[in-house]
Each structure stands twice: as C-alpha cells, then as structure tokens.
CSV table of C-alpha atoms and ligand atoms in Angstrom, one decimal:
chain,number,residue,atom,x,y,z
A,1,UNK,CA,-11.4,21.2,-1.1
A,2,UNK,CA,-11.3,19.7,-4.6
A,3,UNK,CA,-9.0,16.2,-4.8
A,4,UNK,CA,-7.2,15.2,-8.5
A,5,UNK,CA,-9.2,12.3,-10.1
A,6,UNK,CA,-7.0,9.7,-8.9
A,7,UNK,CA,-7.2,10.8,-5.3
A,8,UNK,CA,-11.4,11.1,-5.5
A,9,UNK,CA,-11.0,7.7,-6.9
A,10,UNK,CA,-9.5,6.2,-3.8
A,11,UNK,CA,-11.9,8.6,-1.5
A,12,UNK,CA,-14.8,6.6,-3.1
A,13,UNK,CA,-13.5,3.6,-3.2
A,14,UNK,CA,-13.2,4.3,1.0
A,15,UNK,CA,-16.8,5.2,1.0
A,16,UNK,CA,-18.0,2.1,-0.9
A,17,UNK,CA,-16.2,0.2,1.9
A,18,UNK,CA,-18.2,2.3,4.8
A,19,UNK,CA,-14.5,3.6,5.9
A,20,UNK,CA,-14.3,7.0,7.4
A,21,UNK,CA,-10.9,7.5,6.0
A,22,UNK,CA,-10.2,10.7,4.4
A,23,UNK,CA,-8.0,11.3,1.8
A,24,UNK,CA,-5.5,14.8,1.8
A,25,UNK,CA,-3.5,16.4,-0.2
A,26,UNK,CA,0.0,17.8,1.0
A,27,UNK,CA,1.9,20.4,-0.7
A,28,UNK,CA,4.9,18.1,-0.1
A,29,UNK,CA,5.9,15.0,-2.2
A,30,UNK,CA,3.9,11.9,-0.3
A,31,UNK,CA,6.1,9.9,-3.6
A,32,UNK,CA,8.4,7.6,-1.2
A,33,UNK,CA,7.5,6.2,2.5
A,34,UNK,CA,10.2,8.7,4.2
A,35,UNK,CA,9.2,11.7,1.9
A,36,UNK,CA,5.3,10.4,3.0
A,37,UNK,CA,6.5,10.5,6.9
A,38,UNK,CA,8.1,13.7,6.9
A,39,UNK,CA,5.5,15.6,4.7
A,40,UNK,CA,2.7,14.1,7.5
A,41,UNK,CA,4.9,14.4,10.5
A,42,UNK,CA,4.7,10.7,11.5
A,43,UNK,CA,7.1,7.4,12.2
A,44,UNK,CA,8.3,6.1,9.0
A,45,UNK,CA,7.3,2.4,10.5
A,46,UNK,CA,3.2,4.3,10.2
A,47,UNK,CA,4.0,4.7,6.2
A,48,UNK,CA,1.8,1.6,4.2
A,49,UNK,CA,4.1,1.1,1.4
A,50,UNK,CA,2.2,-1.0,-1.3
A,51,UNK,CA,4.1,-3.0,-3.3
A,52,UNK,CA,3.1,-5.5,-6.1
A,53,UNK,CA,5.0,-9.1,-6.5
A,54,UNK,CA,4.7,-11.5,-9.1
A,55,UNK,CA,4.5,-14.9,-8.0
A,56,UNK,CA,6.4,-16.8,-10.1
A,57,UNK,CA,6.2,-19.3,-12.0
A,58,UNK,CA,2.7,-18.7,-12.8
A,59,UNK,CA,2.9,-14.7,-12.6
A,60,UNK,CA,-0.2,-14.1,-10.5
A,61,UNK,CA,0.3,-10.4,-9.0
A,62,UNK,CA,-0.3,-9.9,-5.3
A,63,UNK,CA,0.0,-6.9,-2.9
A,64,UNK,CA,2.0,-6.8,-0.5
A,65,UNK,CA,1.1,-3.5,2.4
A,66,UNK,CA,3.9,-2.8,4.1
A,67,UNK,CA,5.7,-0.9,7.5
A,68,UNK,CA,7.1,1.6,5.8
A,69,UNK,CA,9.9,0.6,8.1
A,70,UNK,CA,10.4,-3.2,6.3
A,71,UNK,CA,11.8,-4.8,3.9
A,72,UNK,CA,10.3,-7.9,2.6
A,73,UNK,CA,12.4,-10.8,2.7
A,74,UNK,CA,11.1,-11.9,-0.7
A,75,UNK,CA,12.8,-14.7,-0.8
A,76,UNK,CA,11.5,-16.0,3.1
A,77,UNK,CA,8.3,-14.4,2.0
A,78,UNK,CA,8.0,-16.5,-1.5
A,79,UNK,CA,8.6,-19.9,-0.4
A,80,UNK,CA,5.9,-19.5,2.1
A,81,UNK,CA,3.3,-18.8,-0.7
A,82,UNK,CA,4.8,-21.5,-2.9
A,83,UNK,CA,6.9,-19.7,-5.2
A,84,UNK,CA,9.2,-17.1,-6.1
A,85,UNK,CA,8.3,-13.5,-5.8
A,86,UNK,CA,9.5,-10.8,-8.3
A,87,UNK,CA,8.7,-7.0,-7.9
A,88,UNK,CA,6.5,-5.9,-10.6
A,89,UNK,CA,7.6,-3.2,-13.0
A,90,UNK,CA,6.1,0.1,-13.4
A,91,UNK,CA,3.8,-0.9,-16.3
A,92,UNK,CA,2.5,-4.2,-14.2
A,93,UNK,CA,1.9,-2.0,-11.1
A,94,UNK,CA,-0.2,0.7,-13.1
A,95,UNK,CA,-2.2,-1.5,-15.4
A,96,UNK,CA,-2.9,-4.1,-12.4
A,97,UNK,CA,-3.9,-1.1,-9.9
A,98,UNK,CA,-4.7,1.9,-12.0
A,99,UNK,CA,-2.3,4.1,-10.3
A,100,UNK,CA,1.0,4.9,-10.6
A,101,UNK,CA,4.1,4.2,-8.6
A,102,UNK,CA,4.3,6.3,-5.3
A,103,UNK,CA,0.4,7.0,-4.9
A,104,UNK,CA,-0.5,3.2,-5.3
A,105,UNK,CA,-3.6,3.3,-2.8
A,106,UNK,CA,-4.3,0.0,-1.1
A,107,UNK,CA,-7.6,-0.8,-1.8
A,108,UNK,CA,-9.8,0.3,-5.2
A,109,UNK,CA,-7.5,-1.4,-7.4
A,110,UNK,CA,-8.2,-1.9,-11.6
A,111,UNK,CA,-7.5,-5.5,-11.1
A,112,UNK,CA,-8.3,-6.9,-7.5
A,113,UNK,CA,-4.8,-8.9,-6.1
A,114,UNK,CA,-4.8,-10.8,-2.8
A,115,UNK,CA,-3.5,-8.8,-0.4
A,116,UNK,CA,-1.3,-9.4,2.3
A,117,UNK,CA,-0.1,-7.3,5.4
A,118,UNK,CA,2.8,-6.5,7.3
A,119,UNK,CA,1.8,-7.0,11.1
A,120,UNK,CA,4.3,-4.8,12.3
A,121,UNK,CA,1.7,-2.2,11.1
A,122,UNK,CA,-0.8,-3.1,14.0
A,123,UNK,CA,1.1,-1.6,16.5
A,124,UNK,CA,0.4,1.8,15.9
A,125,UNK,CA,-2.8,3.3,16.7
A,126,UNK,CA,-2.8,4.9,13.3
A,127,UNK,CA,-0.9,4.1,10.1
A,128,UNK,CA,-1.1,6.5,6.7
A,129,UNK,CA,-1.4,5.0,3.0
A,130,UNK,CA,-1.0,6.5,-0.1
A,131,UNK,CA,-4.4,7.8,-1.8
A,132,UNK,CA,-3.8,7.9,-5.6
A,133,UNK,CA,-1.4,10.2,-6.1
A,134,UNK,CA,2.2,10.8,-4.7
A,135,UNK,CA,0.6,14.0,-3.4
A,136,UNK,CA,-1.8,12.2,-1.4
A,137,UNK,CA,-2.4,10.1,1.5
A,138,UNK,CA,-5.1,9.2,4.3
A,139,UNK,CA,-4.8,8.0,7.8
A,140,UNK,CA,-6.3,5.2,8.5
A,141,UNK,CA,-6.6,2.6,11.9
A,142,UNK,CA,-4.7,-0.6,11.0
A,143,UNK,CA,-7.6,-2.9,11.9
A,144,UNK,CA,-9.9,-0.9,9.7
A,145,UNK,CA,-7.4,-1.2,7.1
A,146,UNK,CA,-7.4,-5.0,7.7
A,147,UNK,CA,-11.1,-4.9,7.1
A,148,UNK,CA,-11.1,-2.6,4.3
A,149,UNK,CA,-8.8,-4.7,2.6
A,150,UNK,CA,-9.5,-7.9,3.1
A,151,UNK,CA,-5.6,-8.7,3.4
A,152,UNK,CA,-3.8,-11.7,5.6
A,153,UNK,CA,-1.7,-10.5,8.3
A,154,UNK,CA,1.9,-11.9,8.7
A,155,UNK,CA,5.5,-11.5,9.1
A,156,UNK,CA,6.9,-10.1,5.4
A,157,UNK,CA,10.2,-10.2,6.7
B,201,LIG,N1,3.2,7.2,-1.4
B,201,LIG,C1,4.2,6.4,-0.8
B,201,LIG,C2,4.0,6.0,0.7
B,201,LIG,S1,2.3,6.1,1.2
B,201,LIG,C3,4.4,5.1,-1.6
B,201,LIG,O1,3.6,4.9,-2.5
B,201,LIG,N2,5.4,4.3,-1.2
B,201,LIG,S2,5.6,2.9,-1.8
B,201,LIG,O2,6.7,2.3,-1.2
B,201,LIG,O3,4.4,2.1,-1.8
B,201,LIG,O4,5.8,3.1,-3.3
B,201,LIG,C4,7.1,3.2,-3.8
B,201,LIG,C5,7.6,1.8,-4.1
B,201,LIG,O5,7.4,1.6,-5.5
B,201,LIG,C6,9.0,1.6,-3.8
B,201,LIG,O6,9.2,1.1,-2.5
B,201,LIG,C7,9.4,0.5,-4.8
B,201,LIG,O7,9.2,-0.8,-4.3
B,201,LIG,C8,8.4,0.7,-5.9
B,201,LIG,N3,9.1,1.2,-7.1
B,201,LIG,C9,9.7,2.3,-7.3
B,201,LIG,N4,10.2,2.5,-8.5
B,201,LIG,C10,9.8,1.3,-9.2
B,201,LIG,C11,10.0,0.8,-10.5
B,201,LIG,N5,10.6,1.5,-11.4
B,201,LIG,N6,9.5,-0.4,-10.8
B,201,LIG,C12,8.8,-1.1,-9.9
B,201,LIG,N7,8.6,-0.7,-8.6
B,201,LIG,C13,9.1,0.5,-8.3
C-alpha cells in the first residue's frame, strides 16, 4: 500500500530509529485525538496528541506528547521548566516540525525540540500517534515511544 509523502516521511523516520511501528492510513479523519480514537477504535486516553509550546521569555519551542485524555496545565507545567508556556501557532508548528496541524508525528521533526511526555500514557499497553498526515496514524508501545523519542516523562497536568 502506497503512504502520501508526509506519512512515508514519518515511516522512515521509525525505521531510522530501529522501531517496528507501522504507519496506516484510515479512510476516516485521524485530524483531532477523538476523531483519531474513533476512526482506530481505541480509548481516547491511547491518542498522543503532540503539541508545540513556546517557552517564554526566550521562545525556545518544545513538544509536549500528550494522553489524548489531558490537558496540560500550562501554567503548572511552565513554572516547572522556568518559564511561561504559550501554544505555538500554525505557522510555528509546521515550520518547526514539517507537518501540519492534526498529523504532527512525534518524532522526525524539521527542527528537533526537547520532548516531553505525558505519563499517563504508560499505562496502556499500546498508545497511537499521528504519522504525518490527519489521515494517518501508527501504534506504537509507550516505552518504545519513550525510546524513540528521547522525551522526559512527567505529570503535564
Ligand atoms: N492526529 C491527531 C491525533 S494523533 C492530532 O494530531 N491531534 S493533536 O492534538 O496533536 O493535534 C491537534 C492539536 O493542534 C490541538 O489539540 C491543538 O492544540 C492544536 N491546534 C489546533 N489548531 C491550532 C491552531 N490554529 N494553532 C495552533 N495549534 C492548534
């Protein structure tokens, strides 16, 4: 099966990390974390919402993998890094991670952001992510998504 560009970007970006992952392509729209959980028939807590934050004052963008589940408590969340957290806009979050908004993958990125992870998303045996497009997703084991990533786990809300 033949994957848009964007998508066989995140599937070799997987490889090069030695992850098994496979990305897939759903008829449905994968765009928003309960649209992603009811196109793949999981919990909406198993969606990996990936969000970008500046971190104010000095703007540095991070990302921020989420339960799809959560909220970040930005403002919690902010102090704890030092500083206050804005949401990126649309422009920021494509020229930062190459993709646009609602099939922002987590790894593979344009511009490589720390990343930071929500551990309510270990306790499921198997969590999904978006892969590039808001068509597209892959499953993936938290851990190995840990690994893959390179992220800190902590409490985002
Ligand atoms: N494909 C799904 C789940 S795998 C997905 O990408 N979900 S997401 O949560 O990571 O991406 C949507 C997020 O993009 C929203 O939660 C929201 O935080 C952010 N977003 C949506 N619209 C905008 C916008 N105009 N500017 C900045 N951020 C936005």
């Amino acid at each position: 099966m033949s994957l848009h560009p964007q998508a066989l970007r995140v599937q070799s970006a997987l490889n090069q990390a030695g992850c098994a992952a496979q990305v897939r392509e759903l008829p449905d729209s994968t765009r928003t974390a309960a649209e992603a959980a009811q196109a793949v028939g999981c919990q909406i807590g198993q969606i990996v919402k990936s969000l970008v934050f500046a971190l104010e004052p000095a703007g540095a963008l991070i990302l921020v993998l989420v339960s799809g589940s959560n909220r970040v408590d930005e403002k919690a969340f902010g102090q704890r890094l030092n500083g206050r957290l804005v949401k990126a806009n649309a422009d920021q979050v494509q020229q930062a991670t190459g993709y646009v908004i609602g099939g922002v993958p987590p790894l593979g990125h344009a511009r490589p952001m720390p990343v930071y992870i929500d551990q309510d998303l270990l306790q499921y045996d198997v969590v999904w992510a978006a892969g590039g497009t808001p068509h597209a997703v892959f499953p993936i084991e938290p851990q190995e998504l840990v690994r893959i990533t390179g992220g800190e786990v902590l409490s985002v809300r």
